[in-house]
Short mmCIF file of C-alpha atoms in Angstrom, two decimals:
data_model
loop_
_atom_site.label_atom_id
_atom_site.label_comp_id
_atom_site.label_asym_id
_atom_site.label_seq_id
_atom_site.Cartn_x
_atom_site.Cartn_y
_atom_site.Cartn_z
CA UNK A 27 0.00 0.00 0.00
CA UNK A 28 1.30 3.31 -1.14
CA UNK A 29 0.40 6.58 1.53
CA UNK A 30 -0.43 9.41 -1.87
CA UNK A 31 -0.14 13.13 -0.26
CA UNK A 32 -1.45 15.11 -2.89
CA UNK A 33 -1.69 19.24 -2.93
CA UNK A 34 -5.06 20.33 -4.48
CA UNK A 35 -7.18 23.69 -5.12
CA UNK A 36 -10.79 24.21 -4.78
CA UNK A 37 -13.80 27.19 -4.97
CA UNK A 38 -15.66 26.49 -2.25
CA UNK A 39 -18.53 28.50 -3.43
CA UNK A 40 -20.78 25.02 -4.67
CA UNK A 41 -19.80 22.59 -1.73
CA UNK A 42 -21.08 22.02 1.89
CA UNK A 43 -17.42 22.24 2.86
CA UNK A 44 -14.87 19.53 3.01
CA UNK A 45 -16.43 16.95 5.11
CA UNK A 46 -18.54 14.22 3.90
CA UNK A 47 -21.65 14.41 4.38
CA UNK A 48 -24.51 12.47 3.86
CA UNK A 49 -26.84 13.53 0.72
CA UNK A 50 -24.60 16.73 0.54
CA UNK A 51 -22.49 17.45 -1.80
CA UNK A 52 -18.51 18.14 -0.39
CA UNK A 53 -15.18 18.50 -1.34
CA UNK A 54 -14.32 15.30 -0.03
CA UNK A 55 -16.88 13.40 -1.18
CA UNK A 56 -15.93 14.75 -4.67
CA UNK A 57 -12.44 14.27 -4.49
CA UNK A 58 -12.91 10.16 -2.92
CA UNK A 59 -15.35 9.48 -6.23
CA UNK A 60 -12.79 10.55 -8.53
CA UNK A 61 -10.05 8.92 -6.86
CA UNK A 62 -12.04 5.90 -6.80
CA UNK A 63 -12.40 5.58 -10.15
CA UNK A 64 -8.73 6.79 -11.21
CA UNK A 65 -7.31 3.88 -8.30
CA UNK A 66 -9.96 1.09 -9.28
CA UNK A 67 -11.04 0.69 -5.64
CA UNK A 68 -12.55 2.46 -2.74
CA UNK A 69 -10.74 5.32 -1.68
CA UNK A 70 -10.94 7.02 1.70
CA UNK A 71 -9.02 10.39 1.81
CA UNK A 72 -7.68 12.13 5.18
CA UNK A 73 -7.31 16.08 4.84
CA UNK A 74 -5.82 18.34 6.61
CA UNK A 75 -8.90 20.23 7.83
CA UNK A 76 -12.48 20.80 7.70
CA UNK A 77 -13.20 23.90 5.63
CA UNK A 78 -16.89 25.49 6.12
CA UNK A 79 -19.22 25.36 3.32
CA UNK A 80 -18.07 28.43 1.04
CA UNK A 81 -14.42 28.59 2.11
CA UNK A 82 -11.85 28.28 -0.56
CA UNK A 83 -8.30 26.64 -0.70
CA UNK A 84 -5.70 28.04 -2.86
CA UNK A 85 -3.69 25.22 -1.38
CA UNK A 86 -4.85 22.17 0.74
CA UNK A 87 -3.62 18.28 1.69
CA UNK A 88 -5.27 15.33 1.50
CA UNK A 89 -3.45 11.87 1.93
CA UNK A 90 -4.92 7.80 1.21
CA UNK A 91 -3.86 4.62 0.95
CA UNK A 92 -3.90 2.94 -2.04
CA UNK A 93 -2.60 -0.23 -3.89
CA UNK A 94 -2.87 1.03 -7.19
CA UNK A 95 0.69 1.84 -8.99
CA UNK A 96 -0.09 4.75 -11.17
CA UNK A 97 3.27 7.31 -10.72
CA UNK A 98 2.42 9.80 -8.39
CA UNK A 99 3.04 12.63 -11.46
CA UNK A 100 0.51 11.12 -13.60
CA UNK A 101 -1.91 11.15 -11.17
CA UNK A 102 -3.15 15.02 -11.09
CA UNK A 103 -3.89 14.94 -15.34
CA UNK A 104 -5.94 10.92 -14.61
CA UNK A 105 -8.01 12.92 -11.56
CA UNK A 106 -8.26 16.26 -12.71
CA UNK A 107 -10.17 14.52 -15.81
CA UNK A 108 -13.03 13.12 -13.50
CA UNK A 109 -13.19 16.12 -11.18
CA UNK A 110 -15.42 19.01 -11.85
CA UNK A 111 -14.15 22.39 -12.83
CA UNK A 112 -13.61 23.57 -9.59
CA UNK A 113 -11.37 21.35 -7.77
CA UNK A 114 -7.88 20.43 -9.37
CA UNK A 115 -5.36 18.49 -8.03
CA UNK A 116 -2.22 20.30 -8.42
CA UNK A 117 0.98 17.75 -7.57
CA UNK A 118 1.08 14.24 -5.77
CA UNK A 119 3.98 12.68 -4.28
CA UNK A 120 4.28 9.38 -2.21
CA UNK A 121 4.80 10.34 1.48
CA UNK A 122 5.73 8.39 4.33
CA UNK A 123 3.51 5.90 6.33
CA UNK A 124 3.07 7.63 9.14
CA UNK A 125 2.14 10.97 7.62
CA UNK A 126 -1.32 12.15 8.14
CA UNK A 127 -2.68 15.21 6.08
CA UNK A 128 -4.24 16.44 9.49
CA UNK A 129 -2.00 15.39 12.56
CA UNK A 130 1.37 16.04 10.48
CA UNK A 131 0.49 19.65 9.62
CA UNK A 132 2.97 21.88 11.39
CA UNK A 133 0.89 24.61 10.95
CA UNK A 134 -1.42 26.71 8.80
CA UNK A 135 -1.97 30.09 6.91
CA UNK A 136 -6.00 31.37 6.42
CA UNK A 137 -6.20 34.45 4.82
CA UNK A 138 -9.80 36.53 5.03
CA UNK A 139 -10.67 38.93 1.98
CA UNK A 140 -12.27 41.69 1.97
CA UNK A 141 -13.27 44.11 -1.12
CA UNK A 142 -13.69 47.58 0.25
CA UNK A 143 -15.47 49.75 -2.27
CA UNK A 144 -18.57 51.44 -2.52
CA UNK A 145 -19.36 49.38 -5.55
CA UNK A 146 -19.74 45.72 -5.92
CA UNK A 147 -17.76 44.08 -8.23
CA UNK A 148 -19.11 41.14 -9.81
CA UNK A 149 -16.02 39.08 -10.65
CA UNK A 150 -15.57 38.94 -6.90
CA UNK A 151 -18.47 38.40 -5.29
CA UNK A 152 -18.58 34.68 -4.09
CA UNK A 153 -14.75 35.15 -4.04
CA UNK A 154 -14.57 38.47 -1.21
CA UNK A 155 -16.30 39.81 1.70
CA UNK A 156 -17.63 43.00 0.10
CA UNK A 157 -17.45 46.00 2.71
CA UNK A 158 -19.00 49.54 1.50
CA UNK A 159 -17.80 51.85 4.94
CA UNK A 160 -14.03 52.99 4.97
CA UNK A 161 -11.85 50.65 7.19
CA UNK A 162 -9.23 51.68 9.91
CA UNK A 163 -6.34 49.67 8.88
CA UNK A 164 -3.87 51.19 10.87
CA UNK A 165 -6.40 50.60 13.81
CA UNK A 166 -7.01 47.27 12.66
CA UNK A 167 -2.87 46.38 12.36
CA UNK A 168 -3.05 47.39 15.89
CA UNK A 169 -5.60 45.25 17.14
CA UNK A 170 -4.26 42.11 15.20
CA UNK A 171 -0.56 42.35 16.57
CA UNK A 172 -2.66 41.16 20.02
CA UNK A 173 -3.53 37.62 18.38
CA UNK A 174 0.32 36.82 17.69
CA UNK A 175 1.59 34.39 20.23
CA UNK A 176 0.11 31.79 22.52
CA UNK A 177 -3.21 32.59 23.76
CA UNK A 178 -6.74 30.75 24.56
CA UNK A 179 -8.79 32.32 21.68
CA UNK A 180 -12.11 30.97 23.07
CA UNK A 181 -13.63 34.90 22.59
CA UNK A 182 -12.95 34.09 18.79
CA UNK A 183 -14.01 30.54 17.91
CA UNK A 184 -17.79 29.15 17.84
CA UNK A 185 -19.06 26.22 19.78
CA UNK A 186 -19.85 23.08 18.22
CA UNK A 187 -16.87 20.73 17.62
CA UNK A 188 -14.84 19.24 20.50
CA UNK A 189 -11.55 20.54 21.18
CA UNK A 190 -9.18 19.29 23.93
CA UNK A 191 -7.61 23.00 24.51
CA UNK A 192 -8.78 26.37 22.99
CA UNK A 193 -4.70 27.36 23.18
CA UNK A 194 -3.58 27.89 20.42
CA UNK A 195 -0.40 29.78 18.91
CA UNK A 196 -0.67 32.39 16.59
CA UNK A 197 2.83 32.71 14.66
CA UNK A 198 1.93 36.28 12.79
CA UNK A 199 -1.52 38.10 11.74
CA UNK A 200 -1.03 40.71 8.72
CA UNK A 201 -3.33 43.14 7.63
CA UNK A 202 -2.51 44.52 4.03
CA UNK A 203 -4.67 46.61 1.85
CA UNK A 204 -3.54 47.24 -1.88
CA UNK A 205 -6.24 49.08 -3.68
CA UNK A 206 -9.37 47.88 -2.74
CA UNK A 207 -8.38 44.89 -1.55
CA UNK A 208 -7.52 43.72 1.75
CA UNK A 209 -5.79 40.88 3.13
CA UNK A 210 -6.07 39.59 6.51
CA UNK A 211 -3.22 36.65 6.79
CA UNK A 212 -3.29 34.23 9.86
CA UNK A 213 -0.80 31.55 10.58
CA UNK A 214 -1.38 29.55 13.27
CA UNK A 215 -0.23 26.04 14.99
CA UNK A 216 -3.81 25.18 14.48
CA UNK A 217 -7.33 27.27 14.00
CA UNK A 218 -10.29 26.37 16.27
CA UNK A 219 -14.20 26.52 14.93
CA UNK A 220 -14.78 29.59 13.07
CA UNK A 221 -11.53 30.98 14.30
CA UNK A 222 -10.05 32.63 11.57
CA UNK A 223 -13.45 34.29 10.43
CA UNK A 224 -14.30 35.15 14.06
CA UNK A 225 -10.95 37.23 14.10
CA UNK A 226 -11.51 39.17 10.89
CA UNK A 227 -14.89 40.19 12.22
CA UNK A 228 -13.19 41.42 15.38
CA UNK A 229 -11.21 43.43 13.24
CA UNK A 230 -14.06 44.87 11.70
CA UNK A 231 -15.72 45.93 15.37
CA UNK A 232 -12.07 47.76 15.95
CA UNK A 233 -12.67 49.99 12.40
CA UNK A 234 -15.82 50.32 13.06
CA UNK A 235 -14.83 52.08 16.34
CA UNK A 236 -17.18 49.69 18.31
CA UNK A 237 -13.98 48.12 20.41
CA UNK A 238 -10.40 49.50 20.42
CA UNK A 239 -7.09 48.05 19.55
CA UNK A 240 -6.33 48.03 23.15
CA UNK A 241 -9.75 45.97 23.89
CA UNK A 242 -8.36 43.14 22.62
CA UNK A 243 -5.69 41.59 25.19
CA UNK A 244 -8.78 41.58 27.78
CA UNK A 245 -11.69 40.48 25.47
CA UNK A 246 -9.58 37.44 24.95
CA UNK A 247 -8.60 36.90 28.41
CA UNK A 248 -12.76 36.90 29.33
CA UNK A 249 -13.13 34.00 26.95
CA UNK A 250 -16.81 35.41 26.30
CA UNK A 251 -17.50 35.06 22.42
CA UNK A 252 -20.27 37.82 22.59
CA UNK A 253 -17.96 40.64 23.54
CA UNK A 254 -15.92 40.34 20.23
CA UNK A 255 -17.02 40.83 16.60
CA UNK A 256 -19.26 38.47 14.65
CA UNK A 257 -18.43 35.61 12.58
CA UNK A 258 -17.51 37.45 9.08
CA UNK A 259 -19.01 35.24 5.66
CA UNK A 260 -17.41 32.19 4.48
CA UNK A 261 -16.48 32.87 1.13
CA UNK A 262 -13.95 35.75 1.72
CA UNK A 263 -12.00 32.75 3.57
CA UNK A 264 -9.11 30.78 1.75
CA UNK A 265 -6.54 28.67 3.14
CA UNK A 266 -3.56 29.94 1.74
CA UNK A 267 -0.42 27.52 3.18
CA UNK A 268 0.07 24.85 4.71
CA UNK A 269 3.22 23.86 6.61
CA UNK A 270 4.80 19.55 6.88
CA UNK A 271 8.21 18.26 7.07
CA UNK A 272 10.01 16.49 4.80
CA UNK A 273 8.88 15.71 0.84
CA UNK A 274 5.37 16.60 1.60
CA UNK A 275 6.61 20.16 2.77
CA UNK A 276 8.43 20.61 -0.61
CA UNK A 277 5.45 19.98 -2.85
CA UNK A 278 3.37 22.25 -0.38
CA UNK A 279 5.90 24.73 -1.34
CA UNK A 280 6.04 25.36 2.95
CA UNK A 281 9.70 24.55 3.28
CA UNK B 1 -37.80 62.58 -19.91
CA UNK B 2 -34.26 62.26 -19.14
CA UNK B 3 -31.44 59.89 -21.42
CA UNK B 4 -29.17 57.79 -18.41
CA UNK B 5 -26.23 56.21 -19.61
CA UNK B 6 -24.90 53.73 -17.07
CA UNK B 7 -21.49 51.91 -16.57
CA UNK B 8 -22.14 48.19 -15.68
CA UNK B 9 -20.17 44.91 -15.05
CA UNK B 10 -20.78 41.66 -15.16
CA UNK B 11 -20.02 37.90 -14.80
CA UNK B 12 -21.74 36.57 -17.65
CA UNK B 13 -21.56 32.62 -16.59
CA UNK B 14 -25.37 32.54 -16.22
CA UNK B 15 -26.43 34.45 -18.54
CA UNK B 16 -27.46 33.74 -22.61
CA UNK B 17 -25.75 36.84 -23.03
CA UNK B 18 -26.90 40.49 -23.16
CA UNK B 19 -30.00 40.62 -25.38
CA UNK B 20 -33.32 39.79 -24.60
CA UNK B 21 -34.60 36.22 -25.64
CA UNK B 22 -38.02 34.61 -24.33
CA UNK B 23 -37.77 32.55 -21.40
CA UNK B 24 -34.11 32.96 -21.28
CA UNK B 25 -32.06 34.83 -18.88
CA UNK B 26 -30.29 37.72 -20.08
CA UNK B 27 -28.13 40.45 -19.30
CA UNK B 28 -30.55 43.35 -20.72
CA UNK B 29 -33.62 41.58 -19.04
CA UNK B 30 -32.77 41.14 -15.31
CA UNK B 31 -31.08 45.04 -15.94
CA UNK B 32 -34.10 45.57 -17.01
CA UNK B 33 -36.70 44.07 -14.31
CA UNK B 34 -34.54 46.33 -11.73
CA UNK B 35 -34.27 49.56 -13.60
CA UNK B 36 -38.07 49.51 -13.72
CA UNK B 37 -38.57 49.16 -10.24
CA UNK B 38 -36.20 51.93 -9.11
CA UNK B 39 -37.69 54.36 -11.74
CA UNK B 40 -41.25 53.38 -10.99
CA UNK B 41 -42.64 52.03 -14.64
CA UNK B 42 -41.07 49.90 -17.35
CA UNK B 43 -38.01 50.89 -18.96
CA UNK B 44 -36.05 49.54 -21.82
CA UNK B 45 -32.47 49.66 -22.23
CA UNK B 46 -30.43 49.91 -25.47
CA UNK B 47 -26.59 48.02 -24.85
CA UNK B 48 -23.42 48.72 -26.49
CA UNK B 49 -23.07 45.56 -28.22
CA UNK B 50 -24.38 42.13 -28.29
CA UNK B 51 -21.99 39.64 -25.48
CA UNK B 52 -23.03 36.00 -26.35
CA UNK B 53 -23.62 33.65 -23.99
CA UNK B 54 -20.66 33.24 -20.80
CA UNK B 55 -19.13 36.31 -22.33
CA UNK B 56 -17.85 38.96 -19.79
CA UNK B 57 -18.07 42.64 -19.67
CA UNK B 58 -15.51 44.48 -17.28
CA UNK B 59 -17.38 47.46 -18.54
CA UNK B 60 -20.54 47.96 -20.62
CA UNK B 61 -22.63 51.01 -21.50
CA UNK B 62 -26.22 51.20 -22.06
CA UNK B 63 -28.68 53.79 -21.81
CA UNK B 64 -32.54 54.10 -21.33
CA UNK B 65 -35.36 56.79 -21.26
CA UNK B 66 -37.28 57.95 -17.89
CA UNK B 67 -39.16 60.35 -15.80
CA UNK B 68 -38.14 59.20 -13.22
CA UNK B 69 -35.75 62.15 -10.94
CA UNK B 70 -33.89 60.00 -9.17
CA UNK B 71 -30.30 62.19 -9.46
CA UNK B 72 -27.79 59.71 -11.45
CA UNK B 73 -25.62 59.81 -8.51
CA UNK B 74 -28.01 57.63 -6.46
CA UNK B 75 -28.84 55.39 -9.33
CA UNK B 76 -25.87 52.78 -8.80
CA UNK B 77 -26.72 52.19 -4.97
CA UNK B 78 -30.29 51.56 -5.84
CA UNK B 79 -30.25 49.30 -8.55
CA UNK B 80 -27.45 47.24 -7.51
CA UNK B 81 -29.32 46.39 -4.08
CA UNK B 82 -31.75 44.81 -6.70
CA UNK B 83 -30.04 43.02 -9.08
CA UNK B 84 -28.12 39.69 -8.50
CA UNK B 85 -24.75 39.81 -7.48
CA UNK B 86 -22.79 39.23 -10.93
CA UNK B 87 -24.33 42.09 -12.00
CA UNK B 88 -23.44 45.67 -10.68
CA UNK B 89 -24.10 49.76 -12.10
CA UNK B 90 -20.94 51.66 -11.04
CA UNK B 91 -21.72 54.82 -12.41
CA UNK B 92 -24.57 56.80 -14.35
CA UNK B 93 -25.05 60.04 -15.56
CA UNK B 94 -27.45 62.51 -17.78
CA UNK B 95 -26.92 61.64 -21.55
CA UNK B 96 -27.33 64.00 -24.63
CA UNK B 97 -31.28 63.47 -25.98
CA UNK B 98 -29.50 61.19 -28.91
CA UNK B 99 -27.21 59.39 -27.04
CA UNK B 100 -27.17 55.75 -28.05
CA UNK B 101 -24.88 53.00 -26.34
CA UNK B 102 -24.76 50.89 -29.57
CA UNK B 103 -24.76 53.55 -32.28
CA UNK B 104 -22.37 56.58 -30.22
CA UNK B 105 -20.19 54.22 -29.74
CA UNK B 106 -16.38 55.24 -31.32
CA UNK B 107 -14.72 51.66 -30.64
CA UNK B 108 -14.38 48.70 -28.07
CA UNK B 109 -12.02 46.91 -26.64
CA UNK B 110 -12.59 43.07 -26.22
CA UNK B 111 -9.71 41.09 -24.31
CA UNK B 112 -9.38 37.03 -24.73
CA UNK B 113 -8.00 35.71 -21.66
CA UNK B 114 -6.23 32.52 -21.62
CA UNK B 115 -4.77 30.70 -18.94
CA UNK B 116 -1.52 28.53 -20.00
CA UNK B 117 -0.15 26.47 -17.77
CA UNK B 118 0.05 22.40 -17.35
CA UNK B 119 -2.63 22.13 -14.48
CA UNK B 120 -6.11 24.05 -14.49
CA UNK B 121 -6.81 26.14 -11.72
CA UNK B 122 -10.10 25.88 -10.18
CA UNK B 123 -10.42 29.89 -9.64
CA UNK B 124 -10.07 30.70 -13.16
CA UNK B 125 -12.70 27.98 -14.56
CA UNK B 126 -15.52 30.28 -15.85
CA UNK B 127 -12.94 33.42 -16.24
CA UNK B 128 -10.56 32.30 -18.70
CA UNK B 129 -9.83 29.77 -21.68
CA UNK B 130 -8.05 26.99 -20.32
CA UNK B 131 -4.87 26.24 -22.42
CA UNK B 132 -2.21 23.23 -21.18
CA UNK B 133 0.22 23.13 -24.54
CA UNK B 134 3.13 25.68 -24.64
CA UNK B 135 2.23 28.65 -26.58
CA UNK B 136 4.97 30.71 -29.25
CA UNK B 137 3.92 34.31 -27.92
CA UNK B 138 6.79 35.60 -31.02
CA UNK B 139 4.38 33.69 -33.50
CA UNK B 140 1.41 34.83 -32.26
CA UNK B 141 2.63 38.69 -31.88
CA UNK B 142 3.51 38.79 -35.62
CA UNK B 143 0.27 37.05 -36.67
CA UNK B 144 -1.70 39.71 -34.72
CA UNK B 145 0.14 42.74 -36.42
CA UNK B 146 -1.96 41.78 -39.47
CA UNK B 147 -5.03 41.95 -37.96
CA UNK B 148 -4.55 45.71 -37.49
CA UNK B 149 -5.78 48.15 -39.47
CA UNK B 150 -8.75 48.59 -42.46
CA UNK B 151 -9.41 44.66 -43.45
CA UNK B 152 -11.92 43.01 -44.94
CA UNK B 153 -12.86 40.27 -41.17
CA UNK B 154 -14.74 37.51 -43.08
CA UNK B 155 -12.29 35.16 -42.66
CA UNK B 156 -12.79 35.45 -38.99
CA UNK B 157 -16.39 36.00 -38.10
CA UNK B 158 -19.69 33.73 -37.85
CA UNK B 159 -22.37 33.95 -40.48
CA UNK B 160 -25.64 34.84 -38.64
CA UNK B 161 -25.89 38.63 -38.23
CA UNK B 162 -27.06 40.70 -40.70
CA UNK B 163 -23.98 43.58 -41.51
CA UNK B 164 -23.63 45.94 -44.35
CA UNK B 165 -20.34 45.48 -44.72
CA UNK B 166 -17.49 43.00 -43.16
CA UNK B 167 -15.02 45.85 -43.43
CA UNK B 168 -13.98 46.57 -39.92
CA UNK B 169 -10.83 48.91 -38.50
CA UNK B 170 -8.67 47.13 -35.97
CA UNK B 171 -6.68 49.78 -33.99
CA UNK B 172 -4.63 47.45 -31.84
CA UNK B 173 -4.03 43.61 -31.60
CA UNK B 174 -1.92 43.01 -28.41
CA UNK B 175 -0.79 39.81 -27.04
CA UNK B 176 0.64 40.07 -23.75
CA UNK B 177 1.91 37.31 -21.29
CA UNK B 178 2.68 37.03 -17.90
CA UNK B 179 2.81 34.36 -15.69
CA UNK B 180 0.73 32.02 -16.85
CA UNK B 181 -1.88 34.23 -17.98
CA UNK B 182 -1.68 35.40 -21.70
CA UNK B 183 -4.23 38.38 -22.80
CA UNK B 184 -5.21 38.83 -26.47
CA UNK B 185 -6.17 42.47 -26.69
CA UNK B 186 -8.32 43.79 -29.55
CA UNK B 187 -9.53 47.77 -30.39
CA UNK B 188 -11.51 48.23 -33.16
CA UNK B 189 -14.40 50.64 -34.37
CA UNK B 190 -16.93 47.58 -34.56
CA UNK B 191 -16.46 43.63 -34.18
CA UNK B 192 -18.48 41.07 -36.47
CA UNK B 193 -20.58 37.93 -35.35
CA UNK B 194 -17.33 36.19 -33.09
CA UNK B 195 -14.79 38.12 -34.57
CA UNK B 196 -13.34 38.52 -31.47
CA UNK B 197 -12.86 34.12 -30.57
CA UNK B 198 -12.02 33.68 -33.91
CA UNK B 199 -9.51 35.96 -33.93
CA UNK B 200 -8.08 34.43 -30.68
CA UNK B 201 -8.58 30.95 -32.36
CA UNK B 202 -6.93 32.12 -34.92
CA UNK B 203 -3.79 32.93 -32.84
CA UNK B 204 -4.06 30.06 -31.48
CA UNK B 205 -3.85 27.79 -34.75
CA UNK B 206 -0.48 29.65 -35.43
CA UNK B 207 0.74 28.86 -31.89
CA UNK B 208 0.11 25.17 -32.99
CA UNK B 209 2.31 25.77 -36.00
CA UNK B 210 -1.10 25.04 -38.35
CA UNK B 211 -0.86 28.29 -39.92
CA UNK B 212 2.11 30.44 -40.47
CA UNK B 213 1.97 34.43 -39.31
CA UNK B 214 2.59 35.53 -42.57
CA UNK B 215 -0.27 33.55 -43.51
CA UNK B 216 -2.59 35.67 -41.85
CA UNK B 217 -2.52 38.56 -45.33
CA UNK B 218 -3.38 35.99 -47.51
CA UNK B 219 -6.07 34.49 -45.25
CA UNK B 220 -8.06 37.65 -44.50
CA UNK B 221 -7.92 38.38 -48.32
CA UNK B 222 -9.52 34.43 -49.10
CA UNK B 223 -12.36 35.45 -47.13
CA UNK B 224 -12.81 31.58 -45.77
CA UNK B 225 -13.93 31.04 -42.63
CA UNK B 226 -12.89 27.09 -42.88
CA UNK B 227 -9.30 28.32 -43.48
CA UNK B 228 -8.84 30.39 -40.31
CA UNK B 229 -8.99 28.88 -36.79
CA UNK B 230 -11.56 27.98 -34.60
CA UNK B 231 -14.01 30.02 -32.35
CA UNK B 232 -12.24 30.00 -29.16
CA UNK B 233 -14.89 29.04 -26.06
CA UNK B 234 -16.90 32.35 -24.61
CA UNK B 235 -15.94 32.56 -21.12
CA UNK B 236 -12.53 33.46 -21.57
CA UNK B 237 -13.71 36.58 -23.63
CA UNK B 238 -14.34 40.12 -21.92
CA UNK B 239 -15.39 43.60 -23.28
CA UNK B 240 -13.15 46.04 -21.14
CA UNK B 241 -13.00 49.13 -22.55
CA UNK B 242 -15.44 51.45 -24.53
CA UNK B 243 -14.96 54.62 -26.13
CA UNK B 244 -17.64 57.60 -26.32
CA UNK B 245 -17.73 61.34 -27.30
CA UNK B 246 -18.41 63.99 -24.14
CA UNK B 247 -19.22 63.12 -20.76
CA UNK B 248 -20.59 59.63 -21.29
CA UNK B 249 -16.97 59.56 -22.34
CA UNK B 250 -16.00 60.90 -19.13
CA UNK B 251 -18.10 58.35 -17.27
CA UNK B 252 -16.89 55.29 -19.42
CA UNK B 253 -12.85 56.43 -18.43
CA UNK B 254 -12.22 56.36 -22.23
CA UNK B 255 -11.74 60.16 -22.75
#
């Protein structure tokens, strides 16, 4: 049995998210039918997180076990044939046994667009949170240079899935705006339930003067979700990097 | 009665193109369902040009008759909170009594967008032409410089529209590439029935090494549409840029 890692791309704007579901149609369950059919056998993959329905990967990692001996570069082309438009596989490479696209990921980038014009632009609307009012980003840098480092983020995560810890680290949180567009990029050892979107909405509440920069290191120390800003829409949300050791690291382009 | 002419973009992946067809839906008719809300009775809007079906328009001009006093400045706001989101107004102003979208019109800019690279990117699906062999940009500039100037387009348009004349003025034929993203960039004074994909198909054929550039003289002059290449798919096509006299001029950024 051969462990496959392979690096794919997906719009998220047509799926129920990553995760299988029943009757619903996800990027996993996509991605497992085509595989199927490409390795001539059941195929189960493993990824490397669960992405909300809406949320878009520029880059994500899935791994599974197969016996079939296709090369591992002629498998994007025999996949990408079976899968729909949007999801492509982009590179494959045979990884170790042990590696796991979920429990070997060192850590992860999410970055949260926003389009801030007065005028919606149509090319980008299932692909960036349109936002009409001007935004503070010098307020906002402030605010996000409190998420770096080790914190509990449970004021920025939702309820729902079961986590040991809500400690996590946060290695850097940019805010860059170029035009109309602006980037908010957060790498973390690991993102908790609606984290990443939970922390751009924050950042909203601090331009929209309705918390301060200097709020923050005590709205995360109370732990009480309702004090910071709302949960911002999926589909300004990409995963943009993800970090492994070894081979798998080099075709993730992380090392 | 007042003369608006309007700025508008659009996605056109769900669309069967600009103009009006029973049952179908259109560009013109959705535009027009929420223009004759906001002015309170039906109006009917006259486009720039014809887009076919998954054609694009960074920017499009059309214009349409009212009482209605709503001051062009608020136009934009209103309409856009009715129309679907691959649709959006960005600008409108007071026309001259006989301005016409289609008929003031000086010349257009249509731009062919193909993405070249060995994997398909799931982000660029409906956007651009995907295109996995190598492409000979030299070839393809020096087939293009023949395409400008007065020519006789037969050779690359589709029977089907009625035209006086197949005589057209191409101003500029620019190929440009970067990254993996080529643009085929075409000005003229009017464009026949797919002028524009054939063109690009064209380009294309002499990539491939079917056709020589110095072909292309010889070609236009045979009048053949057999001889020339193919109609390139619609969804990698755009219209981005339209020229007008005065202050729709203005409006349109073309002056």
């Amino acid at each position: 049995m051969n462990n496959i890692a392979i690096r794919l791309m997906y719009d998220g704007t047509q799926y129920h998210g990553w995760q299988m579901q029943k009757e619903m149609q996800t990027v996993q369950g996509t991605l497992e039918e085509a595989l199927s059919r490409v390795c001539g056998h059941n195929v189960k993959v493993s990824g490397c997180g669960r992405t909300d329905a809406g949320v878009h990967a520029e880059t994500y990692c899935a791994n599974f076990k197969t016996q079939s001996r296709i090369p591992p570069d002629r498998l994007p082309l025999a996949v990408n044939s079976l899968l729909p438009p949007d999801i492509a596989v982009q590179s494959a490479v045979i990884a170790p046994d042990g590696f796991d696209a979920n429990l070997s990921c060192i850590k992860k980038e999410y970055t949260y667009r926003i389009f801030n014009a007065k005028i919606r632009n149509p090319f980008y609307s299932k692909r960036t949170h349109f936002y009409p009012k001007a935004l503070d980003i010098p307020a906002m840098k402030k605010a996000a240079a409190h998420f770096v480092g080790t914190h509990d983020f449970a004021a920025v995560r939702s309820v729902g899935t079961e986590t040991k810890t809500t400690v996590r680290t946060v290695h850097w949180y940019e805010v860059e705006s170029i035009g109309g567009m602006v980037e908010l990029r957060a790498c973390a050892n690991g993102f908790l339930y609606n984290m990443a979107r939970a922390m751009a909405g924050t950042l909203l509440y601090v331009s929209e003067g309705k918390i301060t920069p200097d709020d923050l290191p005590n709205l995360l120390e109370l732990r009480d979700r309702s004090l910071t800003g709302p949960t911002v829409p999926p589909h300004g949300l990409y995963l943009t990097r993800i970090w492994y050791a070894g081979q798998v690291g080099e075709m993730m382009g992380s090392l």
